[in-house]
PDB file of C-alpha atoms in Angstrom:
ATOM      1  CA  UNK A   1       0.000   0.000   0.000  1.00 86.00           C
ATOM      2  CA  UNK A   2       1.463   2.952  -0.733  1.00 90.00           C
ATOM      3  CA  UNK A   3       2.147   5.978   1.520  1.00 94.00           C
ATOM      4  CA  UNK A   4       3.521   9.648   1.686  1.00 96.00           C
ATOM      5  CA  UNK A   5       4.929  11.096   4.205  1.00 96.00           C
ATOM      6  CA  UNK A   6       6.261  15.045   4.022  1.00 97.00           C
ATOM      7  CA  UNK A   7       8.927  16.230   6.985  1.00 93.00           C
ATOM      8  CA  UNK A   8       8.629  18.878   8.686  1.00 92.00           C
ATOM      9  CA  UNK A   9       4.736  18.774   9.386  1.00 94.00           C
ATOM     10  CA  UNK A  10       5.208  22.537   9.974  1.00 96.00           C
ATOM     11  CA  UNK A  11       8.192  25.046   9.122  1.00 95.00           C
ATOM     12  CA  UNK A  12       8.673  28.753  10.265  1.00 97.00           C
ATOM     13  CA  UNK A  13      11.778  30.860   7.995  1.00 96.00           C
ATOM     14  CA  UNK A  14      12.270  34.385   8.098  1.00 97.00           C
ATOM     15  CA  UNK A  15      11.833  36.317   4.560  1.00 97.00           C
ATOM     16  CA  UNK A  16      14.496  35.278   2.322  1.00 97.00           C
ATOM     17  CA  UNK A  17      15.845  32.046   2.928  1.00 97.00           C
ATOM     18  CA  UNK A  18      15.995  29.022   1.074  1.00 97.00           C
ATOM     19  CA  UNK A  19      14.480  26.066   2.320  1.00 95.00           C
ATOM     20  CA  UNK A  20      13.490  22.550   1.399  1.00 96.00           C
ATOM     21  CA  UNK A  21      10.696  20.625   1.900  1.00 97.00           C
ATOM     22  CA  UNK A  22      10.658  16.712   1.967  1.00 97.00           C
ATOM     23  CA  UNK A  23       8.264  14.128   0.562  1.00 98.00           C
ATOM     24  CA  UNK A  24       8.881  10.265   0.886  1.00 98.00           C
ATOM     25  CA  UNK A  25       6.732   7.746  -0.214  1.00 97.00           C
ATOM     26  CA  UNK A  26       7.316   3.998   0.021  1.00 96.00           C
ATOM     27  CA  UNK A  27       6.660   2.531  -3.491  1.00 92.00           C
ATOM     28  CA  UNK A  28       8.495   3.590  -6.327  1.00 91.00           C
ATOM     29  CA  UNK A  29       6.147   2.466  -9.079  1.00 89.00           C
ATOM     30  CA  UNK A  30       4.484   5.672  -9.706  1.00 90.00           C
ATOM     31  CA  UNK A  31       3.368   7.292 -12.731  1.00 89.00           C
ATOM     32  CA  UNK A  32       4.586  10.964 -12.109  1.00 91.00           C
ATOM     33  CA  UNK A  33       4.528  13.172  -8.565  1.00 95.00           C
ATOM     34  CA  UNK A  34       2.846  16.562  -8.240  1.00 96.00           C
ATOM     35  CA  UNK A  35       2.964  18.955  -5.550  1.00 98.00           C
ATOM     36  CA  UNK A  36       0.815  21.468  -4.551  1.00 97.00           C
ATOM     37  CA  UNK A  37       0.155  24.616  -2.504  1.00 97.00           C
ATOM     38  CA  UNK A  38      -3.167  25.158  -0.624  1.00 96.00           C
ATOM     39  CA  UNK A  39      -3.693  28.430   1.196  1.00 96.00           C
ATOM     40  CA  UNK A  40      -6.267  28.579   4.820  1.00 92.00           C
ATOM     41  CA  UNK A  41      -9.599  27.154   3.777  1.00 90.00           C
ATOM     42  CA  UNK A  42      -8.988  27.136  -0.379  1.00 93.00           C
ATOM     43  CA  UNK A  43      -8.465  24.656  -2.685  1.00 94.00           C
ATOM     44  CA  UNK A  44      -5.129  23.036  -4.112  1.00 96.00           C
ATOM     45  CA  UNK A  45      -3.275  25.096  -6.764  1.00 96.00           C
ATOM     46  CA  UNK A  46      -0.921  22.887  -9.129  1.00 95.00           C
ATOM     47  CA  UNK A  47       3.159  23.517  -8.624  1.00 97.00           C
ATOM     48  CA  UNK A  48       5.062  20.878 -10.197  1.00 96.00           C
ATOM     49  CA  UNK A  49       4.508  17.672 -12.137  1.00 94.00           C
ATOM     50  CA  UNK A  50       7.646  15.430 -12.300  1.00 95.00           C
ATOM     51  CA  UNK A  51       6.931  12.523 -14.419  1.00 91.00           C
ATOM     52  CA  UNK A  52       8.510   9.224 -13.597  1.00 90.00           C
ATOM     53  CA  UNK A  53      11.274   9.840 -15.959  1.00 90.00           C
ATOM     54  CA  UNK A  54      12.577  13.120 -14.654  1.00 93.00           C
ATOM     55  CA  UNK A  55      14.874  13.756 -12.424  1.00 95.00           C
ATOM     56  CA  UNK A  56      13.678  17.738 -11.900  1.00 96.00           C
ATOM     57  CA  UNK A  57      10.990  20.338 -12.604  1.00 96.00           C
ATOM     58  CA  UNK A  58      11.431  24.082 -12.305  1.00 97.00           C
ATOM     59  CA  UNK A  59       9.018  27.013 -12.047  1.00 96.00           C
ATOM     60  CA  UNK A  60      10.133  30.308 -10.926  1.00 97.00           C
ATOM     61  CA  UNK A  61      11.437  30.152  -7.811  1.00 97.00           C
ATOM     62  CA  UNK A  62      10.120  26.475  -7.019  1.00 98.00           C
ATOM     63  CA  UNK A  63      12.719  23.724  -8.036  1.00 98.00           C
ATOM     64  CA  UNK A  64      11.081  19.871  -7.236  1.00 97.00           C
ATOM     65  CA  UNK A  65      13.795  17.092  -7.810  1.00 97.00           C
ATOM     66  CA  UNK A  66      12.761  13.090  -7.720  1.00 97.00           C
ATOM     67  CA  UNK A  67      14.280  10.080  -6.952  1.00 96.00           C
ATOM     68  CA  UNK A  68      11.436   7.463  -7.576  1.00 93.00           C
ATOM     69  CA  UNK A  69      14.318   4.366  -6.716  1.00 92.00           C
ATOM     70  CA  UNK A  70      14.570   6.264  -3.319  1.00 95.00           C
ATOM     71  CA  UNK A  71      11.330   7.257  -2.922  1.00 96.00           C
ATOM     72  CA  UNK A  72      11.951  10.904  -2.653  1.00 97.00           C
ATOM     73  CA  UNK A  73      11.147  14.512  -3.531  1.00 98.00           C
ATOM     74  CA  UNK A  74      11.993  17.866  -2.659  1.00 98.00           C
ATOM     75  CA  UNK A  75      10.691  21.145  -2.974  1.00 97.00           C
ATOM     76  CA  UNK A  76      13.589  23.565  -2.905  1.00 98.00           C
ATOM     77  CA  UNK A  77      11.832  27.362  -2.385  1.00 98.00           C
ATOM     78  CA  UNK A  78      14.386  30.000  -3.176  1.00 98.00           C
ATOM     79  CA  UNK A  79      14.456  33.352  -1.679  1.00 97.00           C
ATOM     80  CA  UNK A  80      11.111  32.574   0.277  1.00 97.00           C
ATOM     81  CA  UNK A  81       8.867  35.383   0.859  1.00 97.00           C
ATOM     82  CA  UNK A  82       5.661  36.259   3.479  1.00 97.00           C
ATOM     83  CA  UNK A  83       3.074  35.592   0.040  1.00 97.00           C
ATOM     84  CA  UNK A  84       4.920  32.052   0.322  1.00 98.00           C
ATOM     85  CA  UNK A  85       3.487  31.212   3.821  1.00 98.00           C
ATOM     86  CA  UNK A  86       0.963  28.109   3.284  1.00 97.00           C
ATOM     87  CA  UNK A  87       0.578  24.196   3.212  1.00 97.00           C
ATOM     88  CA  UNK A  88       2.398  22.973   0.801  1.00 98.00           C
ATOM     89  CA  UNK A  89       1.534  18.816  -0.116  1.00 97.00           C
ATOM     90  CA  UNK A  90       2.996  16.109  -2.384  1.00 97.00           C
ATOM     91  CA  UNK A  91       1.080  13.517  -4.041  1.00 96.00           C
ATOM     92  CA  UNK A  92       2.118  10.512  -5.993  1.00 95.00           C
ATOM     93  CA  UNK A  93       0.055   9.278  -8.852  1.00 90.00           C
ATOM     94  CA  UNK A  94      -0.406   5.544  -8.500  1.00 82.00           C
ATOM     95  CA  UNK A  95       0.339   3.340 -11.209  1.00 66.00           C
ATOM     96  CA  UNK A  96      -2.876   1.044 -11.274  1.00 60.00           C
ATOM     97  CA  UNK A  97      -5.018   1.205 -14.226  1.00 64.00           C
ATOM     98  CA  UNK A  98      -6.138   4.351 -15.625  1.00 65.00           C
ATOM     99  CA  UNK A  99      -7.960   6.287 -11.968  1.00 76.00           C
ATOM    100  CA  UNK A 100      -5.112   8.879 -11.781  1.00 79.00           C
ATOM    101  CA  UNK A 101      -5.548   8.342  -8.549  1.00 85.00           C
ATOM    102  CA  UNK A 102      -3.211  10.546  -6.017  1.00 91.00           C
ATOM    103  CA  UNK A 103      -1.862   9.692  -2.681  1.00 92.00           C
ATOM    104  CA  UNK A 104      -1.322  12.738  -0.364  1.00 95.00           C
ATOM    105  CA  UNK A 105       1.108  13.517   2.042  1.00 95.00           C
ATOM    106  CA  UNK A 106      -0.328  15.512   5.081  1.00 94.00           C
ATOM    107  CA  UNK A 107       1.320  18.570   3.853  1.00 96.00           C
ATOM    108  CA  UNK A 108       4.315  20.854   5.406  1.00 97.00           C
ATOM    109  CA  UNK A 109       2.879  23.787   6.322  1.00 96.00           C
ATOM    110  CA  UNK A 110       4.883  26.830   5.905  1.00 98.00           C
ATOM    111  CA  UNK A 111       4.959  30.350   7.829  1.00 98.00           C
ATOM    112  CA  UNK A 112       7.708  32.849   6.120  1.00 97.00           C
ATOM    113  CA  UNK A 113       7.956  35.915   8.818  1.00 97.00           C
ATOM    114  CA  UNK A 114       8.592  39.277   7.530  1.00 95.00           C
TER     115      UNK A 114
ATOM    116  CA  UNK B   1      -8.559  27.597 -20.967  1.00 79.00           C
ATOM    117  CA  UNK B   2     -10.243  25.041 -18.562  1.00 82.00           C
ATOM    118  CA  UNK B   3     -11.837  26.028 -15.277  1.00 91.00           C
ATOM    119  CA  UNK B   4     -13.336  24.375 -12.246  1.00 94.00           C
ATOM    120  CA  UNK B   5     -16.194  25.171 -10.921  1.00 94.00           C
ATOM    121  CA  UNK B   6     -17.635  23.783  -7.137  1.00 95.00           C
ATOM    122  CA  UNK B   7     -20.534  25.094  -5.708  1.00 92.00           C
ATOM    123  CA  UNK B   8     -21.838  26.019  -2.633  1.00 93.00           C
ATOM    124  CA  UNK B   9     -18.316  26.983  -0.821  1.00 94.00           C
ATOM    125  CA  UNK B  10     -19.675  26.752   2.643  1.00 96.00           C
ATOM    126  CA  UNK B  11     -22.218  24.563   3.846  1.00 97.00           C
ATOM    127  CA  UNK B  12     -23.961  23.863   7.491  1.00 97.00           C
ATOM    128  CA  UNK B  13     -26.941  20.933   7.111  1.00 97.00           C
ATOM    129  CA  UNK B  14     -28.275  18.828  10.352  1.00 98.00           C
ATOM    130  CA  UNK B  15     -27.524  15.051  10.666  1.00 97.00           C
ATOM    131  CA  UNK B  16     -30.152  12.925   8.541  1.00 97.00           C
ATOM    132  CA  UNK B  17     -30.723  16.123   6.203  1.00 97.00           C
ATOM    133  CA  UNK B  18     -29.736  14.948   2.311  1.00 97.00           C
ATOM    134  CA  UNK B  19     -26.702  16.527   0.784  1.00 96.00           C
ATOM    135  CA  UNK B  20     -25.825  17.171  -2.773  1.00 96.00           C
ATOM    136  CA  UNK B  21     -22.485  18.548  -4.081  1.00 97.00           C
ATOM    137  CA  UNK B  22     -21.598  20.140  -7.204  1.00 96.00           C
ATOM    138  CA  UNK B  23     -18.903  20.525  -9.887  1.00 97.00           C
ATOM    139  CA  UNK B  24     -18.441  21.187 -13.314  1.00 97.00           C
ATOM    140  CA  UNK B  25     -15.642  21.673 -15.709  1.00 96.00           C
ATOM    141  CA  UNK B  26     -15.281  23.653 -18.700  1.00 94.00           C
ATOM    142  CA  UNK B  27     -12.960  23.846 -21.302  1.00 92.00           C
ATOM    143  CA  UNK B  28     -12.042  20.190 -21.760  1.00 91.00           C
ATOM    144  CA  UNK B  29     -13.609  17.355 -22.904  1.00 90.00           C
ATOM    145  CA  UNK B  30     -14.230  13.557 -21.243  1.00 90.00           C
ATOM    146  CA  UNK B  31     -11.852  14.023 -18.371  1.00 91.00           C
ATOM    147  CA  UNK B  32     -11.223  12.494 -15.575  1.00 91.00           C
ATOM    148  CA  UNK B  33     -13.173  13.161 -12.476  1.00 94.00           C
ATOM    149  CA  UNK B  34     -12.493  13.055  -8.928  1.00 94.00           C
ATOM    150  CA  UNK B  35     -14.105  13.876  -5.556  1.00 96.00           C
ATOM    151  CA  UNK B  36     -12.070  13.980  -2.347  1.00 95.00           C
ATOM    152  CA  UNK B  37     -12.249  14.517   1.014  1.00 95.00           C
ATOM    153  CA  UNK B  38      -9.742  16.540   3.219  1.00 94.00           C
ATOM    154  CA  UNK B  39     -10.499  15.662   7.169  1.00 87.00           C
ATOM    155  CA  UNK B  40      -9.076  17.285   9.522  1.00 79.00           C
ATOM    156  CA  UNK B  41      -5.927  15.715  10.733  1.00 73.00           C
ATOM    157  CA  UNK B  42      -6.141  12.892   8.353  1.00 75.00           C
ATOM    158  CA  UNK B  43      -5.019  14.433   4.792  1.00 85.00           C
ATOM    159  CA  UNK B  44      -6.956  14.114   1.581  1.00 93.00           C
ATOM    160  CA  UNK B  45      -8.574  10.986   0.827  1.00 92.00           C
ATOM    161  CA  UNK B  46     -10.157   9.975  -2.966  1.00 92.00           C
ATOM    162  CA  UNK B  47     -13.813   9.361  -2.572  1.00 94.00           C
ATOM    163  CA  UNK B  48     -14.849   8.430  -5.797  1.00 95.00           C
ATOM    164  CA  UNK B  49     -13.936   9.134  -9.424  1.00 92.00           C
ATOM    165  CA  UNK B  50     -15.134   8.932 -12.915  1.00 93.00           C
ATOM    166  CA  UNK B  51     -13.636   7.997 -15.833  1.00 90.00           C
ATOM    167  CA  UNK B  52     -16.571   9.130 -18.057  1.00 92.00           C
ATOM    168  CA  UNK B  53     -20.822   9.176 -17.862  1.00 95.00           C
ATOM    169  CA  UNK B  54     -22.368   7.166 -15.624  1.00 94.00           C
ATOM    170  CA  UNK B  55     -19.255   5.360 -14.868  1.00 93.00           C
ATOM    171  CA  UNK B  56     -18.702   6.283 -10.963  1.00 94.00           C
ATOM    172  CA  UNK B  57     -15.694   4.254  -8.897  1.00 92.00           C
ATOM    173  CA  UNK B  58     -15.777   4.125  -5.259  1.00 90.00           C
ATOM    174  CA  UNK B  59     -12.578   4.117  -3.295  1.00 86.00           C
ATOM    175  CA  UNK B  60     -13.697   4.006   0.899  1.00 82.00           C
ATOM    176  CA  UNK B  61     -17.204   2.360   1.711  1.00 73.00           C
ATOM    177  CA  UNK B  62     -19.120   5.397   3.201  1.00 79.00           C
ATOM    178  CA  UNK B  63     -22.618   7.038   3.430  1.00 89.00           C
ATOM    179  CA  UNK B  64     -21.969   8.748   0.043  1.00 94.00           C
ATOM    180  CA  UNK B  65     -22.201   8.542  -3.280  1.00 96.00           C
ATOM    181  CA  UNK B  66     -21.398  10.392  -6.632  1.00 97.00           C
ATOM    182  CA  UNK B  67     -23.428  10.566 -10.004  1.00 97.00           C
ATOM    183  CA  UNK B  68     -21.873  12.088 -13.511  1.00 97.00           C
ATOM    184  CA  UNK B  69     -25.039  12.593 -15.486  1.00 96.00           C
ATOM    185  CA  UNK B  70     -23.048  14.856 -18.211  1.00 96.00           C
ATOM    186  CA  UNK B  71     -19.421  14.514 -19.464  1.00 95.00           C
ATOM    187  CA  UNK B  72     -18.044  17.391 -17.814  1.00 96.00           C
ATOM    188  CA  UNK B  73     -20.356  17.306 -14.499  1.00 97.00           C
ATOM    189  CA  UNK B  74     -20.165  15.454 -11.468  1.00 97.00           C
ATOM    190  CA  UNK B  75     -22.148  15.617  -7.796  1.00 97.00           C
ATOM    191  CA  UNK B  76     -21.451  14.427  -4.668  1.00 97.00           C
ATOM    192  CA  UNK B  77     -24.510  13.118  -2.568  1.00 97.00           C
ATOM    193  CA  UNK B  78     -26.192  12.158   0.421  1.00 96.00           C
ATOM    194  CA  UNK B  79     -29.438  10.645   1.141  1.00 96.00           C
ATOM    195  CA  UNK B  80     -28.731  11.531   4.954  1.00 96.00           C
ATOM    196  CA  UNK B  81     -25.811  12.903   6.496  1.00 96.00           C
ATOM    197  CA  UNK B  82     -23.825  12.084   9.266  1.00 95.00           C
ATOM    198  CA  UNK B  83     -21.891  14.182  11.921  1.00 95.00           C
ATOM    199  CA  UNK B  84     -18.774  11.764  10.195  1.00 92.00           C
ATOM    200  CA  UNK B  85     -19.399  13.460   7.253  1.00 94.00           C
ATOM    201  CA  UNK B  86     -18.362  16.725   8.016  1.00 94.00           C
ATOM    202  CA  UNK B  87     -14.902  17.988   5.832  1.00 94.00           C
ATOM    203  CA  UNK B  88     -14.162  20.021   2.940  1.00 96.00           C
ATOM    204  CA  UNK B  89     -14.720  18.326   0.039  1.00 97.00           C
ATOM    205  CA  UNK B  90     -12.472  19.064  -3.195  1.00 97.00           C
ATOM    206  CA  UNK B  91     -13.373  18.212  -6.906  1.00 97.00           C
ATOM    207  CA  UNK B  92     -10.945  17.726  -9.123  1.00 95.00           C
ATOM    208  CA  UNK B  93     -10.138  16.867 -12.562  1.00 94.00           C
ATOM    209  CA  UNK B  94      -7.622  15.310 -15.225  1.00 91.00           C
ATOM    210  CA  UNK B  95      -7.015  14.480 -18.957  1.00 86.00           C
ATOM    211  CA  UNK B  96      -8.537  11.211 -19.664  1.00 71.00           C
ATOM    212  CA  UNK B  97      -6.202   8.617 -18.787  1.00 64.00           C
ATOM    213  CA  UNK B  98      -5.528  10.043 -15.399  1.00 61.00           C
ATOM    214  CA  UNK B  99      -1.829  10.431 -15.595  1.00 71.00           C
ATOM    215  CA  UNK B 100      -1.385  14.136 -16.361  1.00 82.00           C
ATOM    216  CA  UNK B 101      -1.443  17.185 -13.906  1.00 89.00           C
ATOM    217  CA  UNK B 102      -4.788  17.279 -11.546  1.00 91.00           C
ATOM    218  CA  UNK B 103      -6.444  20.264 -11.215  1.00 93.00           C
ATOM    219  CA  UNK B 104      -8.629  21.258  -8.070  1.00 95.00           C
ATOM    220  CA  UNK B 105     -11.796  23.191  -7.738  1.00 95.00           C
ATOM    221  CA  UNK B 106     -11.657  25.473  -4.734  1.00 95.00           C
ATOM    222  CA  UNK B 107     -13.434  23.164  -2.344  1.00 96.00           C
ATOM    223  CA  UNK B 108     -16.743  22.722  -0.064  1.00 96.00           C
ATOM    224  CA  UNK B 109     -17.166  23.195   3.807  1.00 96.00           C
ATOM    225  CA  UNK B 110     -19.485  21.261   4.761  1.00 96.00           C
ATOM    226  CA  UNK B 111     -19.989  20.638   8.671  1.00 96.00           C
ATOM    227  CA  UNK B 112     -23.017  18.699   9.957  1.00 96.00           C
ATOM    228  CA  UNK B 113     -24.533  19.762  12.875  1.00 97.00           C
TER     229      UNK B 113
END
């Protein structure tokens, strides 16, 4: 049965710095990874999508990296600012048929302090 | 481009009342469709999805169920609700196929009282 699990649960940074969030998940036959950013009592907004076969995605200031024979992800956030500050979660998509079914970490959520 | 739409944002409704959720997409055709649940403390779960009309999957045995009675339209319901049942509910949807980026809809509060 696969699982995801993202470390820290919670994370508070000062304006500015660089930080990394983690996502693990225990079975490496997955389709692709996405992860997401949900702000206090919204929905999920898209980041990244790394597909199986990549090693990295970048977007602005977001950099997610994979390592599906690990069963790992980051999110690297680069010069993190206050508009940064909420729950970021990973999710893997299974590879089972053709559901698209995602499994969801509980999410790190992030405060960045002016 | 394609949107989400999920309606009502906020709802209160007593236990045994009936419930009925709604999303649509637009600017895509036969997607995939997907209803979860986000519970406090216990991450989002996948309720139910759709891989076209009438065809309705159930992941977790529960007191709901889900309907797609047009390609690009899908509702989340209740005959009677429970105090269980309370969460914010998220729609969400993908190319058909499933394995592309998922999209959500900007979820449902729904708290039984």
């Amino acid at each position: 049965k696969q699982e995801v699990t993202q470390i820290p649960a919670a994370l508070s940074v000062p304006e500015g710095e660089n930080l990394v969030l983690n996502c693990s998940f225990t079975d490496s036959a997955i389709y692709n990874l996405q992860w997401f950013r949900q702000d206090p009592g919204k929905g999920l907004t898209s980041l990244l999508l790394i597909q199986s076969s990549q090693r990295e995605q970048t977007s602005g200031r977001l950099n997610a990296s994979l390592d599906k024979s690990s069963g790992r992800s980051t999110l690297y956030i680069a010069a993190s600012q206050p508009g940064d500050s909420a729950t970021y979660l990973c999710a893997v998509r299974v590879s089972s048929g053709n559901t698209g079914k995602l499994i969801f970490g509980q999410g790190t959520t992030l405060q960045v302090k002016p | 481009s394609q949107t989400i739409h999920q309606w009502p944002a906020t709802l209160v409704q007593p236990v045994g009342s009936p419930l009925s959720l709604e999303c649509t997409v637009e600017g895509t055709s036969n997607p995939n469709l997907y209803w979860y649940r986000q519970a406090a403390g216990r991450g989002l779960q996948l309720l139910f999805y759709s891989v076209g009309i009438g065809q309705i999957s159930s992941e977790v045995p529960q007191n709901l169920s889900a309907s797609r009675p047009q390609d690009r339209q899908f509702i989340l319901s209740s005959k009677k609700l429970l105090l269980s049942d309370s969460g914010f509910y998220l729609c969400a949807w993908s190319v058909i196929g499933g394995y592309t980026e998922a999209f959500f809809g900007q979820g449902t509060r729904l708290t039984v009282v």
